Each structure stands twice: as C-alpha cells, then as structure tokens.
Tab-separated table of C-alpha atoms and ligand atoms in Angstrom:
chain	number	residue	atom	x	y	z
A	1	MET	CA	-70.327	-4.675	34.469
A	2	ILE	CA	-68.888	-6.401	31.594
A	3	ASN	CA	-70.262	-3.083	29.888
A	4	GLN	CA	-68.256	-0.605	32.253
A	5	VAL	CA	-64.615	-2.795	31.415
A	6	GLN	CA	-65.758	-2.637	27.902
A	7	GLU	CA	-66.300	1.379	28.041
A	8	HIS	CA	-62.774	1.327	29.986
A	9	LEU	CA	-60.999	-0.389	27.363
A	10	LYS	CA	-62.173	1.808	24.653
A	11	THR	CA	-61.262	4.977	27.008
A	12	VAL	CA	-57.730	3.450	27.335
A	13	GLU	CA	-57.144	2.625	24.085
A	14	ASN	CA	-58.549	6.119	22.503
A	15	PHE	CA	-56.284	8.184	25.123
A	16	THR	CA	-53.500	9.623	23.024
A	17	GLU	CA	-52.056	12.535	25.111
A	18	GLN	CA	-48.241	13.257	25.021
A	19	ASP	CA	-48.068	15.758	28.312
A	20	SER	CA	-46.050	13.720	30.896
A	21	GLU	CA	-48.356	15.467	33.487
A	22	ALA	CA	-51.536	14.101	31.776
A	23	ILE	CA	-50.031	10.544	31.370
A	24	GLU	CA	-49.065	10.518	34.861
A	25	ALA	CA	-52.462	11.460	35.964
A	26	PHE	CA	-53.837	8.798	33.741
A	27	ARG	CA	-51.577	6.268	35.230
A	28	ILE	CA	-52.933	7.430	38.636
A	29	LYS	CA	-56.407	7.537	37.254
A	30	TYR	CA	-56.180	3.566	35.819
A	31	ALA	CA	-52.963	2.062	37.933
A	32	GLY	CA	-53.107	4.059	41.072
A	33	LYS	CA	-54.063	2.398	44.339
A	34	LYS	CA	-57.424	3.581	44.553
A	35	GLY	CA	-57.656	3.831	40.993
A	36	VAL	CA	-60.324	2.311	38.309
A	37	LEU	CA	-58.363	-0.837	38.218
A	38	ALA	CA	-58.157	-1.626	42.068
A	39	ASP	CA	-62.267	-1.142	41.988
A	40	LEU	CA	-62.985	-3.076	38.928
A	41	PHE	CA	-60.721	-5.995	40.759
A	42	ALA	CA	-62.534	-5.449	43.880
A	43	ALA	CA	-65.849	-5.679	42.330
A	44	PHE	CA	-65.057	-9.440	40.924
A	45	ARG	CA	-66.679	-10.547	44.379
A	46	GLU	CA	-70.381	-8.871	42.890
A	47	VAL	CA	-69.840	-10.459	39.384
A	48	PRO	CA	-72.788	-12.872	38.949
A	49	PRO	CA	-71.064	-16.504	38.158
A	50	GLU	CA	-71.840	-17.113	34.475
A	51	GLU	CA	-70.541	-13.671	33.846
A	52	LYS	CA	-67.200	-14.008	36.131
A	53	LYS	CA	-65.013	-15.807	33.471
A	54	GLU	CA	-65.557	-13.220	30.708
A	55	TYR	CA	-65.227	-10.397	33.032
A	56	GLY	CA	-61.816	-11.486	34.491
A	57	LEU	CA	-60.393	-12.131	31.054
A	58	LEU	CA	-61.294	-8.452	30.005
A	59	LEU	CA	-60.167	-6.862	33.508
A	60	ASN	CA	-56.825	-8.523	32.832
A	61	GLN	CA	-56.711	-7.409	29.111
A	62	LEU	CA	-57.810	-3.417	30.799
A	63	LYS	CA	-54.822	-3.936	32.840
A	64	GLN	CA	-52.414	-4.700	30.280
A	65	ALA	CA	-53.650	-2.238	28.003
A	66	VAL	CA	-53.464	0.303	30.788
A	67	GLY	CA	-49.626	-1.087	31.152
A	68	ASP	CA	-48.871	-0.783	27.422
A	69	LYS	CA	-50.405	2.410	26.546
A	70	VAL	CA	-48.613	4.339	29.760
A	71	LYS	CA	-45.497	2.544	28.717
A	72	ASP	CA	-45.894	3.895	24.581
A	73	LEU	CA	-46.672	7.041	25.578
A	74	GLN	CA	-44.158	7.451	27.919
A	75	SER	CA	-41.391	6.467	25.385
A	76	GLN	CA	-42.834	8.993	22.904
A	77	THR	CA	-42.622	11.960	25.319
A	78	SER	CA	-39.548	13.314	26.307
A	79	ALA	CA	-40.437	12.020	30.010
A	80	GLN	CA	-37.932	9.200	29.009
A	81	GLN	CA	-35.167	11.179	29.531
A	82	SER	CA	-36.310	12.237	32.781
A	83	THR	CA	-34.950	9.975	36.055
A	84	ASN	CA	-38.750	9.764	37.344
A	85	GLN	CA	-39.932	8.014	34.484
A	86	VAL	CA	-41.892	4.720	35.329
A	87	THR	CA	-41.459	1.847	33.850
A	88	ASP	CA	-43.417	-0.223	35.819
A	89	PRO	CA	-46.940	1.343	36.110
A	90	PHE	CA	-47.836	-0.977	38.339
A	91	ARG	CA	-44.853	-0.722	40.767
A	92	PRO	CA	-45.244	-0.786	44.445
A	93	ALA	CA	-43.640	2.664	45.428
A	94	PHE	CA	-40.141	2.617	47.841
A	95	PRO	CA	-41.072	2.479	51.243
A	96	ILE	CA	-40.292	5.063	53.138
A	97	GLU	CA	-37.657	4.591	55.901
A	98	ILE	CA	-38.235	6.344	59.474
A	99	GLY	CA	-35.201	8.054	60.980
A	100	SER	CA	-34.249	7.710	64.449
A	101	ARG	CA	-32.651	10.253	66.587
A	102	HIS	CA	-28.522	10.592	66.906
A	103	PRO	CA	-27.056	8.737	70.064
A	104	LEU	CA	-25.871	11.942	71.662
A	105	SER	CA	-29.219	14.049	71.461
A	106	LEU	CA	-30.413	10.727	72.999
A	107	VAL	CA	-28.479	10.547	76.207
A	108	ARG	CA	-28.594	14.615	76.494
A	109	ASN	CA	-32.660	14.553	76.777
A	110	ARG	CA	-32.610	11.744	78.955
A	111	ILE	CA	-30.070	13.614	81.394
A	112	ILE	CA	-31.899	16.596	80.737
A	113	ASP	CA	-35.267	14.912	81.719
A	114	ILE	CA	-33.730	13.953	85.066
A	115	PHE	CA	-32.792	16.990	85.992
A	116	SER	CA	-35.881	18.894	84.716
A	117	GLN	CA	-37.857	16.650	87.457
A	118	VAL	CA	-36.192	18.451	90.154
A	119	GLY	CA	-36.539	22.183	89.029
A	120	PHE	CA	-33.784	22.633	86.386
A	121	SER	CA	-34.046	24.768	83.565
A	122	ILE	CA	-32.177	24.900	80.255
A	123	SER	CA	-29.717	27.842	78.917
A	124	GLU	CA	-27.700	28.127	76.106
A	125	GLY	CA	-25.213	30.549	74.425
A	126	PRO	CA	-23.119	31.256	72.070
A	127	GLU	CA	-19.705	28.606	70.703
A	128	ILE	CA	-18.045	31.601	69.883
A	129	GLU	CA	-17.248	33.162	72.865
A	130	ASP	CA	-15.351	36.044	74.546
A	131	ASP	CA	-12.014	35.848	77.067
A	132	TRP	CA	-14.385	37.013	80.096
A	133	HIS	CA	-17.330	34.580	79.673
A	134	ASN	CA	-14.568	31.297	79.207
A	135	PHE	CA	-11.957	32.281	81.319
A	136	THR	CA	-11.507	35.355	83.418
A	137	ALA	CA	-15.110	35.338	85.318
A	138	LEU	CA	-14.096	31.855	86.207
A	139	ASN	CA	-11.464	32.528	88.201
A	140	LEU	CA	-8.829	31.891	85.226
A	141	PRO	CA	-7.104	35.629	85.006
A	142	GLU	CA	-4.471	36.206	81.919
A	143	HIS	CA	-1.883	34.172	82.199
A	144	HIS	CA	-3.000	31.467	84.883
A	145	PRO	CA	-1.331	28.453	84.620
A	146	ALA	CA	-4.866	26.264	84.675
A	147	ARG	CA	-5.513	27.820	80.854
A	148	ASP	CA	-3.281	25.331	79.758
A	149	MET	CA	-5.710	22.723	80.975
A	150	GLN	CA	-8.157	23.163	77.942
A	151	ASP	CA	-5.981	23.740	74.916
A	152	THR	CA	-7.858	26.061	73.045
A	153	PHE	CA	-9.002	27.482	69.451
A	154	PHE	CA	-8.020	31.037	69.485
A	155	ILE	CA	-9.410	33.100	66.603
A	156	GLN	CA	-6.147	34.296	65.141
A	157	THR	CA	-7.176	38.481	64.421
A	158	ASN	CA	-8.605	38.527	68.000
A	159	PRO	CA	-7.282	36.726	71.049
A	160	ASP	CA	-9.949	37.905	72.918
A	161	ILE	CA	-12.242	36.201	70.776
A	162	LEU	CA	-12.511	31.804	70.958
A	163	LEU	CA	-14.200	29.041	70.450
A	164	ARG	CA	-15.357	28.326	74.020
A	165	THR	CA	-13.726	25.639	76.202
A	166	HIS	CA	-16.513	24.236	78.392
A	167	THR	CA	-20.448	25.411	78.693
A	168	SER	CA	-19.612	26.824	81.904
A	169	SER	CA	-19.183	30.271	79.721
A	170	VAL	CA	-23.180	29.860	79.497
A	171	GLN	CA	-23.560	29.922	83.102
A	172	VAL	CA	-21.214	33.185	83.664
A	173	ARG	CA	-23.848	34.424	81.227
A	174	TYR	CA	-26.877	33.261	83.233
A	175	MET	CA	-25.358	34.807	86.401
A	176	GLU	CA	-24.875	37.511	84.998
A	177	ASN	CA	-28.443	38.224	84.033
A	178	ASN	CA	-29.737	36.383	87.249
A	179	GLN	CA	-30.060	36.341	90.724
A	180	PRO	CA	-30.740	33.185	92.915
A	181	PRO	CA	-32.356	31.165	93.701
A	182	ILE	CA	-30.392	30.220	90.270
A	183	ARG	CA	-31.184	26.303	88.811
A	184	THR	CA	-30.207	26.012	85.634
A	185	LEU	CA	-28.465	23.292	82.810
A	186	SER	CA	-26.251	24.150	80.045
A	187	PRO	CA	-25.653	21.533	77.182
A	188	GLY	CA	-24.073	22.660	74.332
A	189	ARG	CA	-21.186	21.916	72.105
A	190	VAL	CA	-16.911	22.751	72.862
A	191	PHE	CA	-14.591	22.921	71.419
A	192	ARG	CA	-10.604	21.865	72.224
A	193	ASN	CA	-7.283	21.977	70.285
A	194	GLU	CA	-6.298	18.456	70.690
A	195	ALA	CA	-5.723	15.382	68.230
A	196	ILE	CA	-8.222	13.021	67.478
A	197	SER	CA	-8.552	9.629	68.555
A	198	ALA	CA	-10.699	7.017	69.911
A	199	ARG	CA	-11.086	8.876	73.092
A	200	ALA	CA	-10.720	12.127	72.492
A	201	HIS	CA	-12.185	14.463	69.934
A	202	CYS	CA	-11.573	18.721	69.345
A	203	ILE	CA	-15.308	18.637	69.307
A	204	PHE	CA	-17.345	17.133	71.644
A	205	HIS	CA	-20.733	17.788	73.894
A	206	GLN	CA	-21.218	18.511	77.580
A	207	ILE	CA	-24.010	19.419	80.265
A	208	GLU	CA	-22.987	21.617	82.946
A	209	GLY	CA	-25.492	22.460	86.018
A	210	LEU	CA	-24.972	25.085	88.380
A	211	TYR	CA	-27.134	25.593	91.613
A	212	ILE	CA	-27.171	28.528	93.547
A	213	ASP	CA	-29.267	29.710	96.408
A	214	GLU	CA	-28.814	30.487	100.036
A	215	LYS	CA	-27.028	27.973	102.474
A	216	VAL	CA	-26.105	25.685	99.867
A	217	SER	CA	-23.175	23.237	100.891
A	218	PHE	CA	-21.117	20.073	99.960
A	219	ALA	CA	-24.044	17.669	101.149
A	220	ASP	CA	-26.670	19.392	98.611
A	221	LEU	CA	-24.139	18.380	95.894
A	222	LYS	CA	-23.676	14.931	96.923
A	223	GLN	CA	-27.373	14.414	97.136
A	224	MET	CA	-27.830	15.704	93.764
A	225	LEU	CA	-24.875	13.578	92.300
A	226	LEU	CA	-26.445	10.102	93.722
A	227	TYR	CA	-29.882	10.935	92.164
A	228	PHE	CA	-28.435	11.292	89.113
A	229	THR	CA	-26.286	8.427	89.017
A	230	GLU	CA	-29.263	6.267	90.179
A	231	SER	CA	-31.200	7.812	87.754
A	232	LEU	CA	-29.515	7.221	84.425
A	233	PHE	CA	-27.397	4.705	85.593
A	234	GLY	CA	-29.283	2.561	87.489
A	235	LYS	CA	-26.113	2.687	90.173
A	236	SER	CA	-25.914	4.096	93.656
A	237	LYS	CA	-22.800	4.164	94.982
A	238	ILE	CA	-20.590	6.921	93.892
A	239	ARG	CA	-17.004	8.407	94.934
A	240	LEU	CA	-15.744	11.829	95.079
A	241	ARG	CA	-11.827	12.201	94.559
A	242	PRO	CA	-10.287	15.773	95.539
A	243	SER	CA	-9.541	17.676	92.400
A	244	TYR	CA	-8.649	20.998	91.065
A	245	PHE	CA	-10.918	23.569	89.048
A	246	PRO	CA	-10.100	27.195	89.024
A	247	PHE	CA	-14.010	27.667	89.414
A	248	THR	CA	-14.664	25.548	92.228
A	249	GLU	CA	-13.590	25.325	95.700
A	250	PRO	CA	-13.445	22.502	97.040
A	251	SER	CA	-13.764	20.745	93.919
A	252	ALA	CA	-13.796	16.973	92.921
A	253	GLU	CA	-14.135	14.172	90.370
A	254	VAL	CA	-16.913	12.014	90.394
A	255	ASP	CA	-16.444	8.109	90.387
A	256	ILE	CA	-19.546	5.104	89.577
A	257	TYR	CA	-19.023	2.046	91.122
A	258	TRP	CA	-19.608	-0.017	87.630
A	259	GLY	CA	-18.805	-3.093	89.328
A	260	LEU	CA	-16.705	-5.787	88.116
A	261	LYS	CA	-18.949	-8.851	86.747
A	262	THR	CA	-17.989	-9.189	82.742
A	263	GLU	CA	-14.454	-8.562	80.957
A	264	THR	CA	-15.994	-5.861	79.380
A	265	ASP	CA	-16.612	-4.178	83.320
A	266	TYR	CA	-12.683	-4.958	83.832
A	267	ARG	CA	-11.503	-3.432	80.447
A	268	ILE	CA	-13.358	-0.157	80.792
A	269	THR	CA	-12.954	0.045	84.721
A	270	LYS	CA	-9.161	-0.736	83.670
A	271	GLY	CA	-9.957	-3.644	86.605
A	272	THR	CA	-11.123	-1.035	89.871
A	273	GLY	CA	-14.708	-1.542	88.854
A	274	TRP	CA	-14.804	2.477	88.913
A	275	LEU	CA	-15.790	5.114	86.412
A	276	GLU	CA	-14.868	8.892	86.380
A	277	ILE	CA	-18.106	10.237	84.859
A	278	MET	CA	-17.643	14.105	85.749
A	279	GLY	CA	-16.102	16.984	87.437
A	280	CYS	CA	-18.137	19.038	90.170
A	281	GLY	CA	-17.102	21.629	93.385
A	282	MET	CA	-18.532	24.581	95.602
A	283	VAL	CA	-18.606	27.502	93.215
A	284	ASP	CA	-15.630	29.434	93.971
A	285	PRO	CA	-16.661	33.557	95.699
A	286	ASN	CA	-14.916	34.997	93.237
A	287	VAL	CA	-16.694	33.681	90.839
A	288	LEU	CA	-19.880	34.220	92.337
A	289	SER	CA	-18.855	38.188	92.771
A	290	ASN	CA	-17.286	38.523	89.202
A	291	CYS	CA	-21.210	37.714	87.881
A	292	GLY	CA	-22.447	40.179	89.874
A	293	ILE	CA	-23.751	37.591	92.827
A	294	ASP	CA	-22.969	38.234	97.110
A	295	PRO	CA	-20.795	35.482	98.149
A	296	GLU	CA	-21.540	36.370	101.771
A	297	LYS	CA	-25.457	35.789	101.017
A	298	PHE	CA	-25.225	32.986	98.722
A	299	SER	CA	-22.969	29.645	97.401
A	300	GLY	CA	-23.768	26.895	95.407
A	301	TYR	CA	-22.774	24.196	93.077
A	302	ALA	CA	-21.150	23.560	89.820
A	303	PHE	CA	-20.796	20.138	87.851
A	304	GLY	CA	-19.970	19.375	84.170
A	305	MET	CA	-19.594	16.162	82.669
A	306	GLY	CA	-18.807	14.705	78.654
A	307	ILE	CA	-22.196	13.657	76.541
A	308	GLU	CA	-20.289	11.495	74.819
A	309	ARG	CA	-18.284	9.941	77.785
A	310	ILE	CA	-22.159	8.864	79.261
A	311	ALA	CA	-22.834	7.597	75.703
A	312	MET	CA	-20.030	5.590	75.457
A	313	LEU	CA	-20.689	4.206	78.575
A	314	LEU	CA	-24.242	3.550	78.460
A	315	TYR	CA	-24.459	2.009	74.601
A	316	GLU	CA	-20.705	0.427	75.073
A	317	ILE	CA	-19.464	2.648	72.503
A	318	GLY	CA	-15.700	2.001	71.935
A	319	ASP	CA	-14.398	4.837	69.949
A	320	ILE	CA	-15.864	8.616	69.834
A	321	ARG	CA	-15.269	9.166	66.278
A	322	MET	CA	-18.380	6.917	65.781
A	323	PHE	CA	-20.583	9.889	66.940
A	324	PHE	CA	-19.381	12.359	64.079
A	325	GLU	CA	-18.609	9.814	61.366
A	326	ASN	CA	-22.607	9.813	60.417
A	327	ASP	CA	-22.590	6.193	59.225
A	328	ILE	CA	-25.879	5.176	58.894
A	329	ARG	CA	-25.300	1.601	59.931
A	330	PHE	CA	-24.294	2.853	63.547
A	331	LEU	CA	-26.967	5.142	63.560
A	332	LYS	CA	-30.092	2.708	62.745
A	333	GLN	CA	-29.220	1.486	65.911
A	334	PHE	CA	-30.639	3.599	68.056
A	335	LYS	CA	-33.983	3.022	66.268
A	336	GLY	CA	-36.274	2.818	69.008
A	337	SER	CA	-34.062	3.822	72.175
A	338	LEU	CA	-35.573	6.126	74.704
B	401	LIG	N1	-16.192	22.922	82.710
B	401	LIG	C1	-15.305	22.013	83.576
B	401	LIG	C2	-15.214	20.801	82.647
B	401	LIG	O1	-14.779	21.705	81.474
B	401	LIG	C3	-16.302	21.004	84.211
B	401	LIG	C4	-16.990	21.309	85.359
B	401	LIG	C5	-18.132	21.979	85.134
B	401	LIG	C6	-15.800	21.487	86.732
B	401	LIG	C7	-18.303	22.350	87.108
B	401	LIG	C8	-16.592	21.550	88.088
B	401	LIG	C9	-17.503	22.430	87.935
B	401	LIG	O2	-13.934	20.277	82.532
C-alpha cells in the first residue's frame, strides 16, 4: 500500500505537461471525486495498523504535491488568463440551482387541467391577427363603437393587421375549420394599448373557452362555471351580473364569493366580499353564421379570463408588473408550487 502512494508521488513530481487540457485531465485523475486521492483515502481503513501512520503522512504529502503541481503548471501556461482557471483543485463544484415555473405558467396549466378533464382541447393561433378574426367575425363590424372597449395596437402600414386584443380570434379560426360539437380552450398572449400600472399591462395573457353543440343552454354555462370556480378556488358561490359583449347574447360577468374574513379580503373585494373573475355569455348567432356554423341547429357558450388576474388572486400578488420583471427573488417563491 505504501509503495503505491510512493509510486504516485513520483509520477506527480515527474509530471511536466504544459498543455492546459492535459493539466485538467491530470487534476481530475488525482483530485477528482472518483480520483486516485479519493481511492487512496478510502483505502486507509484497510492499511495494517503499524503502517497507518506512514501511509497517512505520505498520503497528505501526495495531496499537497498534486495541489502544488496543478497550481505551478497552470501559472506557467496561458490557461492562467482564461476565466475558468482552477486556483484550488479541491474546491467543490458550484451547486446547480434548479429553476421554477413562472407563476403564469402554473396558473395556466391548472386551468387547462380543469377544463381538459371535461373534454376541452387546446387551440392556438397567431398573435398578429387580421381585422376579420379579431373584430368583424365577432360581430364587431367596422366603426362599431364597442371596438373602443379594447384599445388596439394596429400595424401602421396596414390597418387591417393588428395585435390581437383577445384570444376570441383563435376561436373564430377554430369554428371556421371545425363543425360542432366543439369544446376548445385558447390560452395565449394578448395586447392592448393601455398605460401600464399596478393593475393593467399592455401585454397580458388570457384563456378563453368555447362550447358549441345542439341545445347548449345558459344552464350548461352556469354549471360549467360552478365546476370551474370550485375546482380552482375551492369556492362554490358565484354570481352572474348582466353585462355586454358584442359576440355573446346574453352576456354576464362572473363574480365569486371570496369571503370577508381577513383585512386582505376587505381590501381586495372593496368590502363587498365579491370578486370579478371573468366574462361569459351565449355565442351570438351572428358569430356562428360568420364562422360557417348553422345557428338554427347549434348554440353555444363562451367565456374568457385574464390569467394575470387569476394568478394575482391565487397568490395574493398586488402588482401585475411583477410578472414581467423576471426578478429572480419573486420567481423563486413559486418553487414547488403546483
Ligand atoms: N373576449 C372577451 C375579452 O377579451 C372575454 C369574453 C370571452 C367575454 C368570451 C365573453 C365571452 O374581454
């Protein structure tokens, strides 16, 4: 055993390679996790008691020699200038940090899961849209005042091309290419020409859903909303407030009863206990016929929500801008979240 260490000492002393790759190979061979030194240290247990002292001394000598040799050779080679030079060959590797999913992805995936359990599939479409798919087909003809509900980014050279203001445009495309029964969910990024504040952003994410079949009624819509709010928030009390969207008739805003237990509850619900989470309604027959579906035979419902808004509620985030700053301290908090 002692001979072995002495042999290695000689080899180390005689090692004179100048090439930085060879030096690195040498370092790994001796000082690596599964290298010669590790083996020799592990073998200490098997050394006969009377040799232990000498073995130990020699081994430390060898370790020192390896360290000195690597340092010497490195300082002689140009590797010294390179940033990855090793100053301490026994230094453990940096720990590799595992990242976490973005909170918006987490919430989107949860919503998709909930709807896919009842048969919805995912459809996606372009972020740069034409007027037809974003507005006209959705019962918003040119000059219709409701176009102002969503401030739009147009492409200057061609007013027919714009950044989609909602993912309803994806549903138009889906209806144009598929006949009922339709159950589809369109998640995606949308754009509105709005000033950025704690509650609004010019880029955000939506998930919209569409269900079309024979004899679909408002009762079906309400049932689905109950299933959804219960699955996502664990809250089963909802309220439908009459509202207006050009593409649905009748239309409603959905509120969930959040409760008034804590101070935060008071603040976020403005003392009412209720929180608005999405818009919905029965698809206007005009929209169906614009998209090649017979409104005499089929009916359907649609709904749409902002992912940021839902994520802010679920994670109690007070400022929408945090989603887009990519501050690692913010993102790290979602490690291990569903
Ligand atoms: N498209 C609407 C919006 O962006 C949301 C919505 C979708 C409302 C479907 C009703 C039905 O605000």
